CSV table of C-alpha atoms in Angstrom, one decimal:
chain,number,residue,atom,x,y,z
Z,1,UNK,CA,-122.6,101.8,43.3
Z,2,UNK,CA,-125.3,101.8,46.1
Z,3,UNK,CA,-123.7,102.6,49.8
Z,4,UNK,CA,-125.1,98.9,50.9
Z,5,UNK,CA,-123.1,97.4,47.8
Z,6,UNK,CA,-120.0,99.1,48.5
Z,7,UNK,CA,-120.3,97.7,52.0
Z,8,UNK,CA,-120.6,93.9,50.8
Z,9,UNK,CA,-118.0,94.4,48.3
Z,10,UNK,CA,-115.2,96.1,51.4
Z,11,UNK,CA,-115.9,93.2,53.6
Z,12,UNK,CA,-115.2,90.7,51.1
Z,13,UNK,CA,-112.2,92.2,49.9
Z,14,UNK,CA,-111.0,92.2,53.5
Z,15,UNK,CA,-112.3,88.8,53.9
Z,16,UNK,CA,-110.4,87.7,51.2
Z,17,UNK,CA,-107.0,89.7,52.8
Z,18,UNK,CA,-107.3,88.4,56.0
Z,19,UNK,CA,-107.7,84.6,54.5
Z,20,UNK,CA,-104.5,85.2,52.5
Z,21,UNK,CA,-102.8,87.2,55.0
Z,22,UNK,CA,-103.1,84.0,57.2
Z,23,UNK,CA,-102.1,81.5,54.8
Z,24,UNK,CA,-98.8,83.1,54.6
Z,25,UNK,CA,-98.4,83.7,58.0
Z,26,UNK,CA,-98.6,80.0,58.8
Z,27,UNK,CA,-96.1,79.4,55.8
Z,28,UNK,CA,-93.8,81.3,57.6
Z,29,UNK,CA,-94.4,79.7,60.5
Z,30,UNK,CA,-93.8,76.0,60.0
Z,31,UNK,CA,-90.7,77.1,57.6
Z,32,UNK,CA,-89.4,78.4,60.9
Z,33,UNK,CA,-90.6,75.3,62.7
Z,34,UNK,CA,-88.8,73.3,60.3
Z,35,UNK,CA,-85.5,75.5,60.1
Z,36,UNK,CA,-85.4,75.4,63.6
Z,37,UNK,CA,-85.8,71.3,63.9
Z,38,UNK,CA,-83.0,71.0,61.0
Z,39,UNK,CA,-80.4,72.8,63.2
Z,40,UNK,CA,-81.5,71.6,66.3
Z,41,UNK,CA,-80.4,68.0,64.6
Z,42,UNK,CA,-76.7,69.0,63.7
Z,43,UNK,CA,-76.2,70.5,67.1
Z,44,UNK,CA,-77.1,67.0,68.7
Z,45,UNK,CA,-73.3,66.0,68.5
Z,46,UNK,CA,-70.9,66.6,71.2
Z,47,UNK,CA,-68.4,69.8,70.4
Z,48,UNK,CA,-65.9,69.4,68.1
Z,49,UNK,CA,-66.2,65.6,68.3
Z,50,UNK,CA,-65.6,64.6,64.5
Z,51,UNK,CA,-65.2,61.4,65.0
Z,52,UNK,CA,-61.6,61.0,63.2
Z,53,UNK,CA,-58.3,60.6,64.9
Z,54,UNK,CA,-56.1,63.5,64.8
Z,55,UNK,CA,-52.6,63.6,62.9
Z,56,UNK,CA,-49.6,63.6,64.1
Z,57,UNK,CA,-48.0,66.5,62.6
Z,58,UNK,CA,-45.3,66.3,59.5
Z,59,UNK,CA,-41.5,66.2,59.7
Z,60,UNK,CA,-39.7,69.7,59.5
Z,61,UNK,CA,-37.9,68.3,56.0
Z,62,UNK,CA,-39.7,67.2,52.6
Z,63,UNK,CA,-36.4,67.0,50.7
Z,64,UNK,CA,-33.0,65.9,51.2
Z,65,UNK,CA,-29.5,67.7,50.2
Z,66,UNK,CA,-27.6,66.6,47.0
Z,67,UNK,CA,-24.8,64.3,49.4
Z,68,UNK,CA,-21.4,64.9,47.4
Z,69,UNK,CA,-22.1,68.5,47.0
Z,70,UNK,CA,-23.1,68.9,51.1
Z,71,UNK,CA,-19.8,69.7,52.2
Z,72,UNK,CA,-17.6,72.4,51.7
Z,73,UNK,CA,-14.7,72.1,49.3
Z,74,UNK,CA,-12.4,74.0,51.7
Z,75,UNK,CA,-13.7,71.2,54.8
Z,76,UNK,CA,-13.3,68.3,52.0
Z,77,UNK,CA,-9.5,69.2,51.5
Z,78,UNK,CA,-9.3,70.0,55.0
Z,79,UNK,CA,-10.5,66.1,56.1
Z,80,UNK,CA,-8.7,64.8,52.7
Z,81,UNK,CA,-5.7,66.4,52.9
Z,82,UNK,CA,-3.0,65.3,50.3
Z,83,UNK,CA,-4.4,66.2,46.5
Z,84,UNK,CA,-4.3,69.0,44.1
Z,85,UNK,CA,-7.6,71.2,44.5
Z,86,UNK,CA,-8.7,69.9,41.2
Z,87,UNK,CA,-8.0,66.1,42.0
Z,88,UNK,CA,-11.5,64.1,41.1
Z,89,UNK,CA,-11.3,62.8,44.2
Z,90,UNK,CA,-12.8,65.3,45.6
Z,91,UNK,CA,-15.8,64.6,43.6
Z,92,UNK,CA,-16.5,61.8,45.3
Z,93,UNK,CA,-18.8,58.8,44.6
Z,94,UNK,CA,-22.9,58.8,45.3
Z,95,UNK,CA,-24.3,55.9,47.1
Z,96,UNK,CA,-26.8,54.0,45.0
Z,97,UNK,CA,-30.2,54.2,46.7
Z,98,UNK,CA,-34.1,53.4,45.5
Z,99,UNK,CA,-35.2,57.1,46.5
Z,100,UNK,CA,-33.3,59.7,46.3
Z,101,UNK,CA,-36.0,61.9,48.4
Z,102,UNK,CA,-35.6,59.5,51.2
Z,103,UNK,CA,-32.1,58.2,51.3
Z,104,UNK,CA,-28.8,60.2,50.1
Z,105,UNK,CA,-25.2,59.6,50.3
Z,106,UNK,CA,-21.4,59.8,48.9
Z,107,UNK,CA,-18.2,58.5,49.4
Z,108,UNK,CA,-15.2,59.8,49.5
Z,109,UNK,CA,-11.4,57.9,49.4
Z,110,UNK,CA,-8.0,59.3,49.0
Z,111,UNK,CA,-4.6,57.5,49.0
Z,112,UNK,CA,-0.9,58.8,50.2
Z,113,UNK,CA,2.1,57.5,50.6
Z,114,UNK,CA,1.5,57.2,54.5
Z,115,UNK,CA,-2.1,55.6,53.9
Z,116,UNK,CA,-5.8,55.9,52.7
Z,117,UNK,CA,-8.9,58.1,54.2
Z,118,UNK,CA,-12.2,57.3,53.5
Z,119,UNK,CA,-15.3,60.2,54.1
Z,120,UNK,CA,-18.8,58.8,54.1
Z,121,UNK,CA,-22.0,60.7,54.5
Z,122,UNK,CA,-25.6,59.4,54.5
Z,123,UNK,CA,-28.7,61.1,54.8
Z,124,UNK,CA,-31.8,59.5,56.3
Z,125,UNK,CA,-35.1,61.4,55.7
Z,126,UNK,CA,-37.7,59.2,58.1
Z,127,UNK,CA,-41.3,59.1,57.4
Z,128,UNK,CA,-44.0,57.4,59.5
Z,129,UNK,CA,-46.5,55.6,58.2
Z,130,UNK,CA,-48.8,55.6,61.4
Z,131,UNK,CA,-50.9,58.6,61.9
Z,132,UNK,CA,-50.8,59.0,64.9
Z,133,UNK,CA,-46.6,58.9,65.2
Z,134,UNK,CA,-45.1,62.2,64.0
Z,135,UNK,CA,-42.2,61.9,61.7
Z,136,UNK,CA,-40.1,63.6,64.5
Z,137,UNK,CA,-40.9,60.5,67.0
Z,138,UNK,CA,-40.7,57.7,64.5
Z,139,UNK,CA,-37.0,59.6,63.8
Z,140,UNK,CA,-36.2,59.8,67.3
Z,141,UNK,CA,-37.0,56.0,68.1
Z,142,UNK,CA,-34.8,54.9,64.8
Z,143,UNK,CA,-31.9,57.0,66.3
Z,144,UNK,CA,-31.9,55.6,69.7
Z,145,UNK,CA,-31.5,52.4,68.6
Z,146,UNK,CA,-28.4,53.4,66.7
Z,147,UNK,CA,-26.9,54.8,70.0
Z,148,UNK,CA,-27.9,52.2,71.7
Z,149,UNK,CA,-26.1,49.7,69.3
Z,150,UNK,CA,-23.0,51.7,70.0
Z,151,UNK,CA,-23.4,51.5,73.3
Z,152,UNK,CA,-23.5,54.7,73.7
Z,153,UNK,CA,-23.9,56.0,77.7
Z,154,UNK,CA,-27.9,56.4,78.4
Z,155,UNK,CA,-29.1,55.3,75.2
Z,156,UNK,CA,-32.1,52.7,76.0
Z,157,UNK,CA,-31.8,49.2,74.2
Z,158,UNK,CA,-35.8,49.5,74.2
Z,159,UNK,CA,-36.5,53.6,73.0
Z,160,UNK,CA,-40.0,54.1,75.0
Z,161,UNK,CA,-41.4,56.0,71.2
Z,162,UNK,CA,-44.2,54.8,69.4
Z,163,UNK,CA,-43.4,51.9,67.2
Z,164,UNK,CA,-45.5,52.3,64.1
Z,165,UNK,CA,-44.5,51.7,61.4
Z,166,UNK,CA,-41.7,53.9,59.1
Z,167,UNK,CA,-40.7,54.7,55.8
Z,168,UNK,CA,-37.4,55.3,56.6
Z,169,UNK,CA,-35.7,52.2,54.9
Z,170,UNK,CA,-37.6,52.7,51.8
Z,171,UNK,CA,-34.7,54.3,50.4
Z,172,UNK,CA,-32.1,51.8,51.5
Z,173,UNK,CA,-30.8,48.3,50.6
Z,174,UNK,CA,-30.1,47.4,54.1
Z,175,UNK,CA,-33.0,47.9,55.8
Z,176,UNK,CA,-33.4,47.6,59.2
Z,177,UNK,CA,-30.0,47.0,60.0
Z,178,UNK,CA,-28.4,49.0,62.5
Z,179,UNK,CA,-24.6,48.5,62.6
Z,180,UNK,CA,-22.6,49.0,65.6
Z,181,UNK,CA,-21.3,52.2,64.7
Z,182,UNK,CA,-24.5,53.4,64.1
Z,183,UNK,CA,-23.7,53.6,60.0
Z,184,UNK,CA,-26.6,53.8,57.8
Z,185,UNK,CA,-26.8,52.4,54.7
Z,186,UNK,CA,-23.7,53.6,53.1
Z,187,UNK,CA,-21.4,50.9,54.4
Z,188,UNK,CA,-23.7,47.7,53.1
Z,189,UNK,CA,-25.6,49.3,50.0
Z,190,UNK,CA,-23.7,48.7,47.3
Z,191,UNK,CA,-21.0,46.4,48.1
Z,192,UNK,CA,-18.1,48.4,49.9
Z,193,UNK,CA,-17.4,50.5,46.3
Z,194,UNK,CA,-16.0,53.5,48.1
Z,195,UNK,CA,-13.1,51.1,49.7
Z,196,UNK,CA,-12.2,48.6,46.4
Z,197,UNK,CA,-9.9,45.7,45.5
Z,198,UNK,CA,-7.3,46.9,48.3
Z,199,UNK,CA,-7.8,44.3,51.0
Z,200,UNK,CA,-8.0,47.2,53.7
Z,201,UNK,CA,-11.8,46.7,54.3
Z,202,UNK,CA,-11.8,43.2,54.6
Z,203,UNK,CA,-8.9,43.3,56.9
Z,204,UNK,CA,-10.8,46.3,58.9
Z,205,UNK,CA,-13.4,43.0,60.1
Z,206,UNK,CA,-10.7,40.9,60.8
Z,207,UNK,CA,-8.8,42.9,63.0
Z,208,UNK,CA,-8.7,43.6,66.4
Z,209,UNK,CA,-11.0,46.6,67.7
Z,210,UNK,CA,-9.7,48.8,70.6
Z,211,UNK,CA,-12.9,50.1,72.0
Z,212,UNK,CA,-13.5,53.6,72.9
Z,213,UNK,CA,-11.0,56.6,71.7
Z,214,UNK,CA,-6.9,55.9,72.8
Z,215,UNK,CA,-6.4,59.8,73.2
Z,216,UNK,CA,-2.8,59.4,74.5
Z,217,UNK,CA,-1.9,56.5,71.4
Z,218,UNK,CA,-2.3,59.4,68.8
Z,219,UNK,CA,0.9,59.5,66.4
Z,220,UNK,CA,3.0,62.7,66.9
Z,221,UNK,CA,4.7,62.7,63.8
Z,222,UNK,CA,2.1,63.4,61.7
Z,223,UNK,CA,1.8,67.3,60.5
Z,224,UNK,CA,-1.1,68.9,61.9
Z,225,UNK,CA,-1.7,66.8,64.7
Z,226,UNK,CA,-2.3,68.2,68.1
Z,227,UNK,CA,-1.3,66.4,70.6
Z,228,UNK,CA,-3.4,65.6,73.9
Z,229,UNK,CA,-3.2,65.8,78.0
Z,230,UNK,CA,-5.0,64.4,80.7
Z,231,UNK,CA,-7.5,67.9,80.4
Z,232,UNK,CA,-8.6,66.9,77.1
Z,233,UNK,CA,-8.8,63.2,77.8
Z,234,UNK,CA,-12.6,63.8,78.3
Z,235,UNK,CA,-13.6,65.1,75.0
Z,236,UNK,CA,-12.0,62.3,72.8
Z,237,UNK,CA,-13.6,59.6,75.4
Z,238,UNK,CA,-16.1,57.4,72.9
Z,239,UNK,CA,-18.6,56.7,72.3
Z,240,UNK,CA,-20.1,59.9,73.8
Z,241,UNK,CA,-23.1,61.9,72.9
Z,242,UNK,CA,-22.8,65.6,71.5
Z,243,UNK,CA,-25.1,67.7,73.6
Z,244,UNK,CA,-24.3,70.9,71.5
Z,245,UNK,CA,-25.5,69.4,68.2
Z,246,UNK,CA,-28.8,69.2,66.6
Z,247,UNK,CA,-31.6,67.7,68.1
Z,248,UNK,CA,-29.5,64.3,69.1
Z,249,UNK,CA,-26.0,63.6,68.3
Z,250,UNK,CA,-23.5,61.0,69.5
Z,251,UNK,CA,-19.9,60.1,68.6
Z,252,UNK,CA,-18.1,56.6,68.6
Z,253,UNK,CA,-14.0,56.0,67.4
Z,254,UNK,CA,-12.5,52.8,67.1
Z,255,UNK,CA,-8.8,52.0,66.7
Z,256,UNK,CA,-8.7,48.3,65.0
Z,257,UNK,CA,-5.4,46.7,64.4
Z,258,UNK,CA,-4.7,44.0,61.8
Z,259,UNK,CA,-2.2,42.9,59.7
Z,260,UNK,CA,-2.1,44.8,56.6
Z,261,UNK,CA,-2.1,48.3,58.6
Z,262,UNK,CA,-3.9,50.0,61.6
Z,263,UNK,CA,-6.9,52.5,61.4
Z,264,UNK,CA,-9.3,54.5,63.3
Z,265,UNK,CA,-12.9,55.0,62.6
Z,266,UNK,CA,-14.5,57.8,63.8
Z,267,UNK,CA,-18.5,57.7,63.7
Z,268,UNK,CA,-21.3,60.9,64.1
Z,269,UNK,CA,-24.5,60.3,63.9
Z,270,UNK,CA,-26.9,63.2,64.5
Z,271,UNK,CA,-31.2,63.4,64.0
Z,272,UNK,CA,-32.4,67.2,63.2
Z,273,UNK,CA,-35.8,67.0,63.0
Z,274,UNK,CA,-36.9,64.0,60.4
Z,275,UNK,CA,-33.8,64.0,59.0
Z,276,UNK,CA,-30.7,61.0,60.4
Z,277,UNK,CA,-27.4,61.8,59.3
Z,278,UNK,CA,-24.5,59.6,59.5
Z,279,UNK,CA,-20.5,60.8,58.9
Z,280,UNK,CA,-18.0,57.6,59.2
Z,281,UNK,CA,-14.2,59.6,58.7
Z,282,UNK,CA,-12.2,56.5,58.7
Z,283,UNK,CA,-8.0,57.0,58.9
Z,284,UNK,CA,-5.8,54.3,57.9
Z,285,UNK,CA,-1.9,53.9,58.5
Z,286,UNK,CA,0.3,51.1,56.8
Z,287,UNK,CA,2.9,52.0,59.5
Z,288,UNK,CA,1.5,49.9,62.9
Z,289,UNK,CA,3.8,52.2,65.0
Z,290,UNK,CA,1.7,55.6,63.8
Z,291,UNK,CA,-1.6,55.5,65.1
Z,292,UNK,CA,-4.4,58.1,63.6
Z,293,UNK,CA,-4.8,60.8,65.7
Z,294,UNK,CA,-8.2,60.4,67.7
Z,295,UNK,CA,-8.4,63.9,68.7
Z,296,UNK,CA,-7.7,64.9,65.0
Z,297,UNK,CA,-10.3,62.9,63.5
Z,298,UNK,CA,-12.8,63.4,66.3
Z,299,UNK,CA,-12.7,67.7,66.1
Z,300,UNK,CA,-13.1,67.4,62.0
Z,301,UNK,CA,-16.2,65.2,61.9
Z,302,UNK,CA,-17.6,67.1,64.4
Z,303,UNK,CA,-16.6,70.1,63.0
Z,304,UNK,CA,-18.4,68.5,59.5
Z,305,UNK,CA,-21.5,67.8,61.8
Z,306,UNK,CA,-22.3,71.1,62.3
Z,307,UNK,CA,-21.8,72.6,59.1
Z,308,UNK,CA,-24.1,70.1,57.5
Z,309,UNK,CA,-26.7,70.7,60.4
Z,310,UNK,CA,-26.9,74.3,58.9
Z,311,UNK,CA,-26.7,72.7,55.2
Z,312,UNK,CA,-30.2,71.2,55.7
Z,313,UNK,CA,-31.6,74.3,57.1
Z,314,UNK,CA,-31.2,75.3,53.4
């Protein structure tokens, strides 16, 4: 090839580079152009503004415990003193609820010669349906109206929590009623079957209530009992709350009188978490001149409140 020729053919070749080179330079170009634009758009929002309201976080508790195996056998002969260790009584009987992951319970009854105690447990597992109400609060709110209905000093009538709506009746056949003592729904679920046939809850309505704990009215012939002075007045006073339990706890005792028998109900109510657990220990005497011990009944449902506290920590 002639030196003129191989002149012509080098600049066309480079011709022919340069014309590619810049094709593929602009290429680049507006695909940077566009990448840029595209995230330039998803940055227009504000920070961490997703637009959705943010939930209220879960209750601590997911599950509740199986009732009539909560407690202790050596507490349950303790509080139902009277039986042989291997009496079925201390089986007890499970309240009949819709959901058993929501609402638990059992009931417990045994007879003497000097009268008949009842043990009743329930266990409350609240869930909220509004998102923006934690479980904890929509507990909280349900709980202080039960202290409030037992008039319990400092409980508001009109708990300043969020009212949205709960799902903490699901499991009951009562719901929405909050008795006096702050029961849940063991007392009205399924028709009084822990106390049958003997005429002693019917006449427990009738009678006359003594408000508050009678300290100083505590029989002194029964074994066991301690008796009380004007030191310990204070801790049997009801209703009370329980500063030293749970998240919230109060206690209520009422002595009624009627005329097949006298008998004192002892009530705690305590809210861990999601969870509201109710104890009624109810005493009864078919001698009118012995009165149930209220510091006797008071100490063991305590005591029973803070052994299942640790039982739902399980």
């Amino acid at each position: 090839m002639q030196p003129a020729q191989q002149r012509r053919a080098y600049v066309a070749g480079a011709a022919r580079a340069a014309a590619v080179l810049t094709t593929v330079l602009a290429a680049i170009g507006l695909s940077g152009c566009t990448s840029t634009a595209s995230h330039a758009g998803l940055d227009d929002g504000k920070p961490g503004d997703s637009g959705a309201p943010v939930a209220a976080a879960p209750g601590k508790y997911r599950t509740l415990p199986e009732a009539c195996g909560a407690v202790d056998p050596k507490t349950l002969r303790n509080l139902l003193p009277g039986a042989e260790e291997d009496d079925p009584v201390y089986d007890g009987q499970a309240t009949v609820t819709y959901d058993t992951n929501r609402r638990v319970g059992c009931r417990w009854k045994l007879e003497t010669s000097s009268g008949t105690r009842y043990l009743t447990l329930d266990f409350e597992r609240v869930v909220s349906y509004d998102p923006t109400v934690s479980d904890d609060d929509q507990a909280k709110e349900r709980y202080e109206k039960k202290a409030a209905a037992a008039h319990v000093p400092g409980a508001s009538e009109t708990p300043s929590a969020p009212s949205g709506s709960s799902g903490s009746e699901s499991g009951s056949g009562s719901p929405g009623k909050d008795t006096p003592k702050g029961s849940a729904s063991a007392p009205s679920d399924s028709g009084d079957s822990g106390k049958d046939g003997s005429g002693e809850e019917g006449s427990k309505t009738e009678g006359t209530k003594v408000e508050g704990a009678t300290p100083h009215a505590s029989g002194t012939d029964e074994p066991g009992t301690r008796g009380t002075d004007d030191a310990d007045a204070s801790e049997t006073v009801a209703p009370r709350r329980l500063d030293d339990l749970a998240d919230d706890a109060f206690l209520d005792d009422q002595l009624v009188t009627s005329d097949s028998g006298i008998h004192r109900d002892v009530t705690v109510v305590f809210r861990s978490s999601n969870v509201i657990a109710t104890i009624e220990y109810d005493q009864w005497s078919t001698n009118n001149k012995h009165i149930p011990s209220s510091e006797e009944l008071q100490v063991n449902a305590e005591d029973l409140a803070q052994e299942l506290t640790g039982r739902l920590s399980e």
